[in-house]
CSV table of C-alpha atoms in Angstrom, one decimal:
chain,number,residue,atom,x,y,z
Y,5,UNK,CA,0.0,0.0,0.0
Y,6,UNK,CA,1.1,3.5,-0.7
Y,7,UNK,CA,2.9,5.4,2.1
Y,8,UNK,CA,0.0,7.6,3.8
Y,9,UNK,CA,-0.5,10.4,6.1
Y,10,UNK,CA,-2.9,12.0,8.1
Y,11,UNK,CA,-2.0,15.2,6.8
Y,12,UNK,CA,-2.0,14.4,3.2
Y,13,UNK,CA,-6.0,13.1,4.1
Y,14,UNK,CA,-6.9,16.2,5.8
Y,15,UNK,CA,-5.2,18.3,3.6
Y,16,UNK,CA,-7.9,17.1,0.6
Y,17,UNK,CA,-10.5,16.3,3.0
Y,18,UNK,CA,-8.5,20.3,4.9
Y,19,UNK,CA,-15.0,24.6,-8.8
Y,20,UNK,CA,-21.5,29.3,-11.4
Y,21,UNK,CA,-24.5,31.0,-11.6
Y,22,UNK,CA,-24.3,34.6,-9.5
Y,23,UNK,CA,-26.2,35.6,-6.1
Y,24,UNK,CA,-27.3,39.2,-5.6
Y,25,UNK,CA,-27.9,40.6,-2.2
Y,26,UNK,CA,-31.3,40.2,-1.9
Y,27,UNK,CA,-30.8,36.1,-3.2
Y,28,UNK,CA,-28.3,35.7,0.1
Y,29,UNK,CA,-30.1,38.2,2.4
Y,30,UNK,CA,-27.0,39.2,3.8
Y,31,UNK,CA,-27.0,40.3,7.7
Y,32,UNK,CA,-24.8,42.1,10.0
Y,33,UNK,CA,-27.3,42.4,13.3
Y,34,UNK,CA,-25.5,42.2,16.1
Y,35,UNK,CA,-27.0,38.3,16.6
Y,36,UNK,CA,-24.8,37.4,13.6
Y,37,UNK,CA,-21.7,38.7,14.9
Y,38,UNK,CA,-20.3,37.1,17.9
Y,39,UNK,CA,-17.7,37.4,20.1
Y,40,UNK,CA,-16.6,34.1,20.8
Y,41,UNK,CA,-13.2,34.1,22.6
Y,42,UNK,CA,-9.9,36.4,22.4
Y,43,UNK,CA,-6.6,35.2,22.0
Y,44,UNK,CA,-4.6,37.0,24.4
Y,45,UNK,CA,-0.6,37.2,24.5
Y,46,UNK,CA,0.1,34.4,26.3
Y,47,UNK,CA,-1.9,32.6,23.9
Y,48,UNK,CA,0.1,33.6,21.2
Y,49,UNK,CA,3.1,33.4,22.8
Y,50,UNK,CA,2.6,30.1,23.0
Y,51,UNK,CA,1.6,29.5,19.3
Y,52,UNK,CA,4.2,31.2,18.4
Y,53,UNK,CA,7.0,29.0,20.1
Y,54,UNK,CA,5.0,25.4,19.2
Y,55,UNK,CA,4.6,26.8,15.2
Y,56,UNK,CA,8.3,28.1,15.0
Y,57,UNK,CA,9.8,24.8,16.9
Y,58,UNK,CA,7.7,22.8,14.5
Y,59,UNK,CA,9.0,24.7,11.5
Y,60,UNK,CA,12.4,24.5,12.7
Y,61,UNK,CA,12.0,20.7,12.6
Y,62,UNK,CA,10.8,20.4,9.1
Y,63,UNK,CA,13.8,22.5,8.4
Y,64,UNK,CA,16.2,19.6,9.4
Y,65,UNK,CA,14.5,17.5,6.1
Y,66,UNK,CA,17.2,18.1,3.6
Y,67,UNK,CA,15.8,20.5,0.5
Y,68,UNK,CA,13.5,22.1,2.9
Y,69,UNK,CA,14.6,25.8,4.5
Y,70,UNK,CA,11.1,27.7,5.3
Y,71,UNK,CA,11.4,30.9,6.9
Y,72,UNK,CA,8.7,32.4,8.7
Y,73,UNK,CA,10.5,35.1,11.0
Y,74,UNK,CA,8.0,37.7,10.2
Y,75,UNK,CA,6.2,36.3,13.0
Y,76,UNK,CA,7.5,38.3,15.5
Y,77,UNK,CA,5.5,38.6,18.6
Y,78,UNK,CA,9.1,40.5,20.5
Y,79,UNK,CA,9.0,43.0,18.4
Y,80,UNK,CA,5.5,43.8,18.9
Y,81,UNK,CA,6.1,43.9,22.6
Y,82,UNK,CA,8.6,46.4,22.1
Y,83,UNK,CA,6.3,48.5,19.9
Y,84,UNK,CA,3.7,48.4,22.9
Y,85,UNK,CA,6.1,49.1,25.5
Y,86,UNK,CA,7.5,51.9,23.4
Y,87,UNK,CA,4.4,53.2,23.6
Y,88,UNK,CA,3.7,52.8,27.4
Y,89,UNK,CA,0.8,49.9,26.6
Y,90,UNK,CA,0.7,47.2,28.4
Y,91,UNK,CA,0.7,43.8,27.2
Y,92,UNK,CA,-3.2,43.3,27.6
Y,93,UNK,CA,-3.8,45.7,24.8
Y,94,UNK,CA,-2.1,43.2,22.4
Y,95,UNK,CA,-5.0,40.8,21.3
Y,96,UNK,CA,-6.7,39.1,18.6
Y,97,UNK,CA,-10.6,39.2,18.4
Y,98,UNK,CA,-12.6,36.0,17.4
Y,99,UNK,CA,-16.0,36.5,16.0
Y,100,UNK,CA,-18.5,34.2,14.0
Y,101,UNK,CA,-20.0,35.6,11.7
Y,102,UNK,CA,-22.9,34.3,9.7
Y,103,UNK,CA,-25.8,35.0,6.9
Y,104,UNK,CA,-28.3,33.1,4.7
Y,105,UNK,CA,-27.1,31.2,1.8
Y,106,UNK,CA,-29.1,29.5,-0.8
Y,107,UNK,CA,-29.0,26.4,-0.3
Y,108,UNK,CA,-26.5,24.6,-2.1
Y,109,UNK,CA,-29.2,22.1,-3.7
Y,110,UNK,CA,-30.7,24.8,-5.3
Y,111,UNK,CA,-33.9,23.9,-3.5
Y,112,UNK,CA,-35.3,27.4,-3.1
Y,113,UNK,CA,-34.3,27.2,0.5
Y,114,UNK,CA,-31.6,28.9,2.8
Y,115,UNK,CA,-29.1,27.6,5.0
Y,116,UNK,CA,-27.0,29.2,8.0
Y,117,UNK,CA,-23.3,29.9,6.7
Y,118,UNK,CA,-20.7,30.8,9.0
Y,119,UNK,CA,-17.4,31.3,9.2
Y,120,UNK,CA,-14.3,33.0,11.9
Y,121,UNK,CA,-13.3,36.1,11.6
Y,122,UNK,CA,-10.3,36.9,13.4
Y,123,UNK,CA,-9.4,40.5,13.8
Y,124,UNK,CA,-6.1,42.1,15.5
Y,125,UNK,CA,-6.2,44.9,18.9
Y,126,UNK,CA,-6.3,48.4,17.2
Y,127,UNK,CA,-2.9,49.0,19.1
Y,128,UNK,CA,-1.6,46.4,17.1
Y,129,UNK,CA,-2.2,48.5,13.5
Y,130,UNK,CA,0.0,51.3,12.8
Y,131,UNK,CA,-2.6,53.8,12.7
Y,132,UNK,CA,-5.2,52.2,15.1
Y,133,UNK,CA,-7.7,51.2,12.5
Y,134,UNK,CA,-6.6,50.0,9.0
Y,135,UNK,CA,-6.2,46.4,8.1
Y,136,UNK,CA,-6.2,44.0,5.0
Y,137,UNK,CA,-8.2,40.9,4.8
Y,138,UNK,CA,-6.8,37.9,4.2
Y,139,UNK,CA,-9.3,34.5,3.4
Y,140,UNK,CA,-7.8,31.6,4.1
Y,141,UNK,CA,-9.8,28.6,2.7
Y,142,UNK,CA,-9.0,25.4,4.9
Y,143,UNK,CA,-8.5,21.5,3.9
Y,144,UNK,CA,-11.4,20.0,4.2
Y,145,UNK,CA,-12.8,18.1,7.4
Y,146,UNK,CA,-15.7,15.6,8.1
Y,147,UNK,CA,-16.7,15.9,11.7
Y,148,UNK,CA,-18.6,18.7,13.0
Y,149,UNK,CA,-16.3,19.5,15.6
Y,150,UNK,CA,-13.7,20.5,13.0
Y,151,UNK,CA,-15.0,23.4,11.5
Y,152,UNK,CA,-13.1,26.6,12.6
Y,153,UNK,CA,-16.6,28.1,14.5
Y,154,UNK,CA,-16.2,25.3,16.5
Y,155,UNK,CA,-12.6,24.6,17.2
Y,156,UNK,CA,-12.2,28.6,17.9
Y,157,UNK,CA,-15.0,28.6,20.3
Y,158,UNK,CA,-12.5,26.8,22.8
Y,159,UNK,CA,-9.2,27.0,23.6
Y,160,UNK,CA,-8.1,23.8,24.5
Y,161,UNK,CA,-10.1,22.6,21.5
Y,162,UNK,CA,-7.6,24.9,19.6
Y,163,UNK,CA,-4.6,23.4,21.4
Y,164,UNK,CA,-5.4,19.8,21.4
Y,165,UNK,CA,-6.3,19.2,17.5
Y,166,UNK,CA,-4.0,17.3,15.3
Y,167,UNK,CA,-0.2,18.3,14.2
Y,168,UNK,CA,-1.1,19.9,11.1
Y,169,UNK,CA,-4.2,21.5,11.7
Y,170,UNK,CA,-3.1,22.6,15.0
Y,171,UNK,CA,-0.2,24.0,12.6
Y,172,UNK,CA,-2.7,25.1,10.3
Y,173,UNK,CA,-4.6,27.3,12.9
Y,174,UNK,CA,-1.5,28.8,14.7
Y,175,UNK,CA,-0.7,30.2,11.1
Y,176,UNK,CA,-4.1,32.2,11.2
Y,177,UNK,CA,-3.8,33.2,14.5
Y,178,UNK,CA,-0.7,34.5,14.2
Y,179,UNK,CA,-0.8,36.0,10.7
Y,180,UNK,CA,-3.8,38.2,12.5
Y,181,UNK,CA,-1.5,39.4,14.8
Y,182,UNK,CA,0.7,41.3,12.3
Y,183,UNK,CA,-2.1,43.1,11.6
Y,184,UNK,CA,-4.8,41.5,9.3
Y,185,UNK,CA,-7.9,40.3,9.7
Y,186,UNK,CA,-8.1,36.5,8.5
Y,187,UNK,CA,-11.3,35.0,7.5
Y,188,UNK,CA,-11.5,31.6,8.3
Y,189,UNK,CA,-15.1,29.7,6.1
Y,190,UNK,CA,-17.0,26.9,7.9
Y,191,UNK,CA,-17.5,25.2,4.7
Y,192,UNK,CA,-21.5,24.5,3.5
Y,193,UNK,CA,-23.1,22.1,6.0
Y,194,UNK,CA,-20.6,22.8,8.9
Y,195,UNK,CA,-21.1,25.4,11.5
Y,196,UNK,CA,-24.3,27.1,11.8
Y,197,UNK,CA,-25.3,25.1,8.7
Y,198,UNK,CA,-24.7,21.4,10.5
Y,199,UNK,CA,-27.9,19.3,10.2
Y,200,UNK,CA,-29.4,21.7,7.1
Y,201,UNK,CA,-27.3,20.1,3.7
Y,202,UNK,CA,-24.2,18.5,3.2
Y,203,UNK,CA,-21.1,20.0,2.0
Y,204,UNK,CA,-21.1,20.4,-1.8
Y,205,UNK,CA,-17.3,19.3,-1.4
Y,206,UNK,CA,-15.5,19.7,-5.1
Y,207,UNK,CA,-18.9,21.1,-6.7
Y,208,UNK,CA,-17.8,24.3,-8.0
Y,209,UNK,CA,-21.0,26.6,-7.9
Y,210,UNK,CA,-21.8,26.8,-3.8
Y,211,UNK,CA,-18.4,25.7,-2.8
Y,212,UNK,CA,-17.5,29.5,-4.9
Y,213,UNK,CA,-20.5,31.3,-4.2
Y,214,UNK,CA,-20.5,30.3,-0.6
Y,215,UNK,CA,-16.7,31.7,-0.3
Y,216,UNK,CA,-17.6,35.4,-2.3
Y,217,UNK,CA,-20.7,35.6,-0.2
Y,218,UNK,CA,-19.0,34.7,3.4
Y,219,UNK,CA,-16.6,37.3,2.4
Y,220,UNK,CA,-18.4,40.3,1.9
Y,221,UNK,CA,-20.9,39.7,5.2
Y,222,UNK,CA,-17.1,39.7,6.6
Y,223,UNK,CA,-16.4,43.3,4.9
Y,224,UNK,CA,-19.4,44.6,6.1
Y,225,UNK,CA,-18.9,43.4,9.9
Y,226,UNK,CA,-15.1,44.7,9.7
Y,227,UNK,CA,-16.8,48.0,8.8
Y,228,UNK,CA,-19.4,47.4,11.6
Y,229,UNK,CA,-17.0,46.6,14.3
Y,230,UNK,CA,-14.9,50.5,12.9
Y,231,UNK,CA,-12.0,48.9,11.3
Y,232,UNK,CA,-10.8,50.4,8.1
Y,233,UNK,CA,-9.9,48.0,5.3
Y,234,UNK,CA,-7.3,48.6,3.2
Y,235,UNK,CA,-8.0,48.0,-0.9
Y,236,UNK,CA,-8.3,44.5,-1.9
Y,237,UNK,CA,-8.2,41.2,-0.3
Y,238,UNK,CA,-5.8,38.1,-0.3
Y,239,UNK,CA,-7.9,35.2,-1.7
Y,240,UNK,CA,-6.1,31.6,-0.7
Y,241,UNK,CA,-6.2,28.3,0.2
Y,242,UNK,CA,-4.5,24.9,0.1
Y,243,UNK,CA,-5.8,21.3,-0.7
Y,244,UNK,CA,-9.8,21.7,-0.6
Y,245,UNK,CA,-8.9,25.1,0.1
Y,246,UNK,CA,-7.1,26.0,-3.0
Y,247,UNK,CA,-9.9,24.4,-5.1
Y,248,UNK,CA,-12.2,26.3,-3.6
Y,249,UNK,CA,-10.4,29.7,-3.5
Y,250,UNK,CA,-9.3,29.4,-7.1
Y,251,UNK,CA,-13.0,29.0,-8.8
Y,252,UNK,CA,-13.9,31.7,-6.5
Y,253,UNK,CA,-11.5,33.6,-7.7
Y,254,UNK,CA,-12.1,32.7,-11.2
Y,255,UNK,CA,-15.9,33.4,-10.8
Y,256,UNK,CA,-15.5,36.7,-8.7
Y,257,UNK,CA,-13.1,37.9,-12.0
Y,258,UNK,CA,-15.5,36.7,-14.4
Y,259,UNK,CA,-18.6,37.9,-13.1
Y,260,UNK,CA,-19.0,41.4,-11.5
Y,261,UNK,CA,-15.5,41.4,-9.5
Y,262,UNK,CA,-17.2,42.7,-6.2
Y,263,UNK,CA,-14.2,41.6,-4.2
Y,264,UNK,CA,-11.2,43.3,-5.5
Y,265,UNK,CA,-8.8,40.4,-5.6
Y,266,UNK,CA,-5.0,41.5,-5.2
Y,267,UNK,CA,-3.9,38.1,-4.8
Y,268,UNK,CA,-5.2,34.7,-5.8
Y,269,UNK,CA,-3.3,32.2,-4.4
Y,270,UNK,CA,-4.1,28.8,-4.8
Y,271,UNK,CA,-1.8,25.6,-3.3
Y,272,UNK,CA,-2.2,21.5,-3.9
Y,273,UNK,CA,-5.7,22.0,-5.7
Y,274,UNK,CA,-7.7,19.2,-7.3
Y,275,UNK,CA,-7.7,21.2,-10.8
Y,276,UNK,CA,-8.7,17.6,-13.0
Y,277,UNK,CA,-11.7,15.6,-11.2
Y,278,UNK,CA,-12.4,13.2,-14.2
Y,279,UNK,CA,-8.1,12.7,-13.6
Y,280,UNK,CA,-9.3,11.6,-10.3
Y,281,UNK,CA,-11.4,9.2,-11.1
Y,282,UNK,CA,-9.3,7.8,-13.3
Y,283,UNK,CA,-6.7,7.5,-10.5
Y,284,UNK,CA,-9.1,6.1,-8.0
Y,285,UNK,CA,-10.0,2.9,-10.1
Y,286,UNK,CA,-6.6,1.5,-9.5
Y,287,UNK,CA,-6.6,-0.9,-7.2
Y,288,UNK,CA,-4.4,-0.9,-4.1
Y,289,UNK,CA,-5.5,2.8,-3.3
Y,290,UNK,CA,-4.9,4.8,0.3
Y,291,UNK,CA,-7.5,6.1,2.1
Y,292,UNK,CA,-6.5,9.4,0.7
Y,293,UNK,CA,-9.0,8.8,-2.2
Y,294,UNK,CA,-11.5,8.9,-0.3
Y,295,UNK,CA,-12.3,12.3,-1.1
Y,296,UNK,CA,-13.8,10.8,-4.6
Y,297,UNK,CA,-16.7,8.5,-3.3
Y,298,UNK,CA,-17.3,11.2,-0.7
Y,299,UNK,CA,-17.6,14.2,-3.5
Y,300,UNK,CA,-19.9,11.5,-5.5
Y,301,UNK,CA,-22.3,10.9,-3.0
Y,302,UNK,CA,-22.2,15.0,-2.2
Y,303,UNK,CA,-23.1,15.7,-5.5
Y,304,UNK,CA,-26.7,13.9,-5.1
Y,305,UNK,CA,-26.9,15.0,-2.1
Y,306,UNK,CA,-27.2,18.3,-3.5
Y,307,UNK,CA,-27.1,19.8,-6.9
Y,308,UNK,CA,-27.3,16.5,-9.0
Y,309,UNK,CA,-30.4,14.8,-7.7
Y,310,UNK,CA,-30.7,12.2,-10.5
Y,311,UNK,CA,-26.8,10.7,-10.8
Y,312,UNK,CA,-27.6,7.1,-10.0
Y,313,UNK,CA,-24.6,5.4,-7.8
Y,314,UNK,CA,-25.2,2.3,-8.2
Y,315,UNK,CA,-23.3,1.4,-11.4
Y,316,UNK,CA,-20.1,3.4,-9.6
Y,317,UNK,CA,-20.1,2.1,-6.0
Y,318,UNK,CA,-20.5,-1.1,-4.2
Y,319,UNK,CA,-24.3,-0.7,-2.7
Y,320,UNK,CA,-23.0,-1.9,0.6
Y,321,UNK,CA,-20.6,0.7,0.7
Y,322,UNK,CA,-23.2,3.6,-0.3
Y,323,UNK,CA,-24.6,3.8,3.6
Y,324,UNK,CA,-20.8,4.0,5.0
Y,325,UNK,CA,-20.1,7.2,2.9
Y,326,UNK,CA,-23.5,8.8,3.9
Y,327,UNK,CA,-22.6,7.5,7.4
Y,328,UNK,CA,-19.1,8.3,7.9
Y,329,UNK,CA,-18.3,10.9,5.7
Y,330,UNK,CA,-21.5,13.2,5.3
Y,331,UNK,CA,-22.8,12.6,8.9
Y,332,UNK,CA,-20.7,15.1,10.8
Y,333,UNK,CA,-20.0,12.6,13.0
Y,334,UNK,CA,-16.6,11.6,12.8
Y,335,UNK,CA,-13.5,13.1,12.1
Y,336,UNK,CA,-10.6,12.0,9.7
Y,337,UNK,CA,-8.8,10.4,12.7
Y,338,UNK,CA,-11.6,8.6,13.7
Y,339,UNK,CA,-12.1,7.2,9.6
Y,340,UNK,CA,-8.3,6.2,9.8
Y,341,UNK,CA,-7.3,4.9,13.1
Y,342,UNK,CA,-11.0,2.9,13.0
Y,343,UNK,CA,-10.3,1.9,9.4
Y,344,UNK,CA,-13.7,2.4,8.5
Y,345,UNK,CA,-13.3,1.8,4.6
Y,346,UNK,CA,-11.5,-0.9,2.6
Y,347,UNK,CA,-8.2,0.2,0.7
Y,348,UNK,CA,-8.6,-1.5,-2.8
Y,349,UNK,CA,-11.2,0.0,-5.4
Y,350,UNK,CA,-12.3,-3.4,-5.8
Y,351,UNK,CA,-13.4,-3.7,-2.8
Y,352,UNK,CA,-15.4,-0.4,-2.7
Y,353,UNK,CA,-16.3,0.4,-7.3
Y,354,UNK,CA,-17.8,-1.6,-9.4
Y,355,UNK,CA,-16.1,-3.5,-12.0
Y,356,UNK,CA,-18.3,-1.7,-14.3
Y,357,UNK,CA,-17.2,1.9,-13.0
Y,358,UNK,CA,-13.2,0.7,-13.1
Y,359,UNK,CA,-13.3,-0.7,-16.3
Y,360,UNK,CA,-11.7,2.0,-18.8
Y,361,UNK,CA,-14.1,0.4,-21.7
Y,362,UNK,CA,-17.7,1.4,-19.8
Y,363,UNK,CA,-20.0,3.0,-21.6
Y,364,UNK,CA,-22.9,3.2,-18.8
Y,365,UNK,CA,-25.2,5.8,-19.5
Y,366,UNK,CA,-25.0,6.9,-15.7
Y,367,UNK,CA,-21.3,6.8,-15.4
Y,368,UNK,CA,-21.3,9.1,-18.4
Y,369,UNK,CA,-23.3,11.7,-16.7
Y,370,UNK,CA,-20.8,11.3,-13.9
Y,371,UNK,CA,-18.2,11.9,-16.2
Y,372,UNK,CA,-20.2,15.6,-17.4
Y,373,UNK,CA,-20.5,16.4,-14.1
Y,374,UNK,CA,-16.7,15.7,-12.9
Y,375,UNK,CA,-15.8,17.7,-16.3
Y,376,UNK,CA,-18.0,21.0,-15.3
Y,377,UNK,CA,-16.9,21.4,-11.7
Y,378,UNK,CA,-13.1,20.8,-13.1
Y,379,UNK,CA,-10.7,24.1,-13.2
Y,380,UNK,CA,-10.9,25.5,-16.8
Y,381,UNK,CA,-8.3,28.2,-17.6
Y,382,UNK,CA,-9.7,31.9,-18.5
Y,383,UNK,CA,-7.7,35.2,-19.3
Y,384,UNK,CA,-7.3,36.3,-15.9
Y,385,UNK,CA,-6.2,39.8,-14.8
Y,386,UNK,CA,-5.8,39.0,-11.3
Y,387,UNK,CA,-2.1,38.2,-9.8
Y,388,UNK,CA,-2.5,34.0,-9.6
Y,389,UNK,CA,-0.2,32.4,-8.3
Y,390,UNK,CA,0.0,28.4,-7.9
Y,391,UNK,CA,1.5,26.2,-5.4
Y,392,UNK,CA,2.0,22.3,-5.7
Y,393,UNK,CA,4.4,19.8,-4.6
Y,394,UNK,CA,6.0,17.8,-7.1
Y,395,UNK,CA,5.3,14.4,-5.6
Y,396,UNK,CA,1.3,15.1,-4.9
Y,397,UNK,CA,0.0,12.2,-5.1
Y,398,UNK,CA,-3.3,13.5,-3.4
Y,399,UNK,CA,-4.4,16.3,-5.3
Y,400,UNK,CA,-1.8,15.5,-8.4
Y,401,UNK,CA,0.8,17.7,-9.9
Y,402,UNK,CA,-0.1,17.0,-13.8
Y,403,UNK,CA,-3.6,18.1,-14.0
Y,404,UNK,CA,-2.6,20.9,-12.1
Y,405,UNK,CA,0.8,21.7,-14.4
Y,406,UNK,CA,-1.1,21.4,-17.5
Y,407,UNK,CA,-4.2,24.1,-16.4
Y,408,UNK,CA,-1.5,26.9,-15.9
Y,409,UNK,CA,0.3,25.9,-18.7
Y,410,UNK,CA,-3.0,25.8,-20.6
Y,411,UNK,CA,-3.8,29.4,-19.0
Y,412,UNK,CA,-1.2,31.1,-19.9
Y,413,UNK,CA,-1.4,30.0,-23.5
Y,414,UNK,CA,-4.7,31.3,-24.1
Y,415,UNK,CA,-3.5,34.8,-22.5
Y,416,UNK,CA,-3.9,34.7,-18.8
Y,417,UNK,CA,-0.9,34.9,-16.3
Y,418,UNK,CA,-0.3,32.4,-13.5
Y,419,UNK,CA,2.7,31.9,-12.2
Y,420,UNK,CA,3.4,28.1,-11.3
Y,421,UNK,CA,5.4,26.8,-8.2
Y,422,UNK,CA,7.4,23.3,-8.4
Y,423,UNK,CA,7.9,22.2,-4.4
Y,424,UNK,CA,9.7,19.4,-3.4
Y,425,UNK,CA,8.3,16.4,-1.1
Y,426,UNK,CA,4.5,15.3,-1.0
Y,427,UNK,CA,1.0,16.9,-0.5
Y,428,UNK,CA,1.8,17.6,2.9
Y,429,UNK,CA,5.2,18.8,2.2
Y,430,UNK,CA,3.4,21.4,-0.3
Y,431,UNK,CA,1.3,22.9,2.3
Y,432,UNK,CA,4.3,24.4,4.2
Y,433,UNK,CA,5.8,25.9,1.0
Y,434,UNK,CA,2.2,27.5,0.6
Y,435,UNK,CA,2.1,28.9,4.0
Y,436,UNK,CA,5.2,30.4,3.9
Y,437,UNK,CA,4.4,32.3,0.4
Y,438,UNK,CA,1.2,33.9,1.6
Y,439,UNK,CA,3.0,35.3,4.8
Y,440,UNK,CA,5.5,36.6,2.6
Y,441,UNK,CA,3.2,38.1,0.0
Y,442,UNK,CA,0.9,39.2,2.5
Y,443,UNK,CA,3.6,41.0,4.2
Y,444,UNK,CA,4.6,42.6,0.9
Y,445,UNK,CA,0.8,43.7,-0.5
Y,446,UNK,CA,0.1,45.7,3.2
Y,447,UNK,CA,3.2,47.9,3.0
């Protein structure tokens, strides 16, 4: 079997029709912005130490040398003290934040989305009130108690998640505290929306629309809570993330650019999904690929009510993935440790589905359906940049070489980032180029 991590699994667990206003009935009442918890300097302190002693680590792996020593908290002290503050003015704000979304069935209904909006102490900024927003779209996540509303909501829930999300999260928090506010989504059925759909994971219209719409409710509550925001936004993510963040960035550009996008930046995206299904019909597969039959099942959960599943998984593995994986009840640890699904497609496809020759009505519908929610390139205007590790055998460097390649061909502009190591190797390399660009675009 295929060497596999935890991280790598989170990572992809961790793209459009437009919404006006009055389709999302957008709110900013005080009921839908809360003030759930405040990080103060101790707290960050503490991050600090655990993410620059883990980093230092990964920096003993020969070929890797990441530097993130523009987290500084010791030089903000000294600003403070310079300044006769004391310590308790140097803070970071947690608030959820929510609004109504259609719902991403198209059902002529509304859920509850909500994401974390983390904003810095005005002493922090350099003139009190200014600050640039930076979304950071996460890896994906199957258990309830994983989406960021209800991992920030506690603070020894913060501390005691897994390695790399606990990573993950230290990077938000402490990327806040050089003086941006960092929106953090709950994706689509997670967070205030548990219990009313399930997450439209790799289905490109709400997974977009869901992002764009989250983030201006959080413009308007910066502006509620007498911030000033500084022109354009940072639009990112990794794994799940990066898909997600990229056709959001592709539909906010393409449509009516409400967002003012100074940076899309998109790391160790799924950019090919019929390449994925191609992949996962090979047998002798790591749970990694899980992330297929999961998306599969989403799909008719939600905006593809008729795909029929039973000529592309097993039937008795059909109530497993509506169980384990769209429940909200367990999280990828519990999936792994508990080895809740076989490893070999065999075991889990039909032979029908992995044969290269079908020509199944229903698995061609599949097929249109993986094709349309697939990256496409366009002429974009917006600074792209791309992330991926060279040995991604999660979210696969090819598909994702050949869409920027294909991009700039046809006149648009990414720029394209070779990393060394594995999906989890990538996600460092990503982290450490939107602190650094992020730093750059608020001077």
């Amino acid at each position: 079997m295929k060497k596999f991590t935890l991280f790598a699994f989170i990572c992809i667990l961790s793209t459009f029709t437009s919404c006006t206003d009055d389709d999302i009935y957008i709110h900013t009442s005080q009921q839908n912005i809360k003030n759930i918890n405040r990080l103060s300097y101790d707290d960050l302190s503490q991050m600090e130490l655990f993410f620059k002693s883990s980093i230092s680590a990964y920096n003993s792996i020969p070929g890797i040398n990441l530097d993130f020593s523009n987290f500084n908290l010791a030089k903000q002290k000294e600003t403070l003290t310079n300044k006769g503050l004391h310590l308790d003015s140097l803070y970071v704000s947690v608030y959820k934040i929510n609004y109504k979304e259609q719902h991403p069935g198209r059902k002529g209904t509304f859920i509850n989305n909500s994401g974390i909006l983390l904003l810095p102490s005005k002493s922090i900024l350099s003139d009190g009130k200014s600050c640039k927003l930076v979304i950071i779209a996460p890896g994906a996540y199957t258990g309830k108690n994983e989406a960021a509303s209800a991992i920030y909501q506690d603070k020894e829930l913060l501390n005691n998640q897994v390695f790399e999300n606990k990573l993950t999260n230290f990077f938000n928090n402490l990327l806040a505290v050089e003086g941006f506010a960092v929106l953090i989504p709950d994706y689509p059925g997670f967070g205030d929306s548990y219990g009313e759909c399930s997450i439209p994971i790799l289905e490109a219209q709400p997974m977009a629309n869901s992002l764009i719409n989250l983030t201006k409710t959080a413009q308007r509550v910066i502006s509620k809570l007498n911030y000033s925001q500084k022109n354009g936004v940072i639009l990112s993510g990794y794994s799940l993330g990066g898909y997600t963040s990229g056709l959001a960035g592709k539909k906010n550009e393409t449509d009516r650019n409400e967002l003012n996008v100074d940076l899309l930046l998109v790391g160790g995206a799924l950019t090919s999904l019929p390449y994925l299904a191609d992949e996962v019909k090979k047998d002798h597969q790591t749970m990694e690929h899980l992330i297929f039959p999961w998306a599969v099942m989403a799909y008719q959960h939600n905006g593809y009510p008729n795909l029929n599943l039973d000529n592309v998984i097993l039937k008795d593995q059909q109530p497993n993935i509506n169980e384990y994986l769209l429940s909200g009840k367990y999280s990828a640890l519990d999936i792994i440790t508990n080895n809740l699904f076989p490893v070999n497609s065999s075991d889990f496809y039909t032979s029908e589905f992995r044969s290269s020759e079908s020509s199944n009505s229903d698995y061609a519908y599949l097929k249109q359906i993986l094709t349309e929610n697939s990256f496409s390139p366009w002429k974009n205007k917006t600074k792209f940049q791309m992330i991926h590790a060279i040995n991604d055998h999660t979210a696969y460097y090819e598909p994702a070489k050949r869409f920027a390649d294909e991009t700039n061909q046809m006149g648009g502009n990414v720029t394209f980032e070779t990393t060394i190591g594995a999906h989890s190797e990538g996600a460092l390399f990503f982290y450490q180029r939107l602190l650094e660009n992020s730093i750059e675009l608020n001077k």
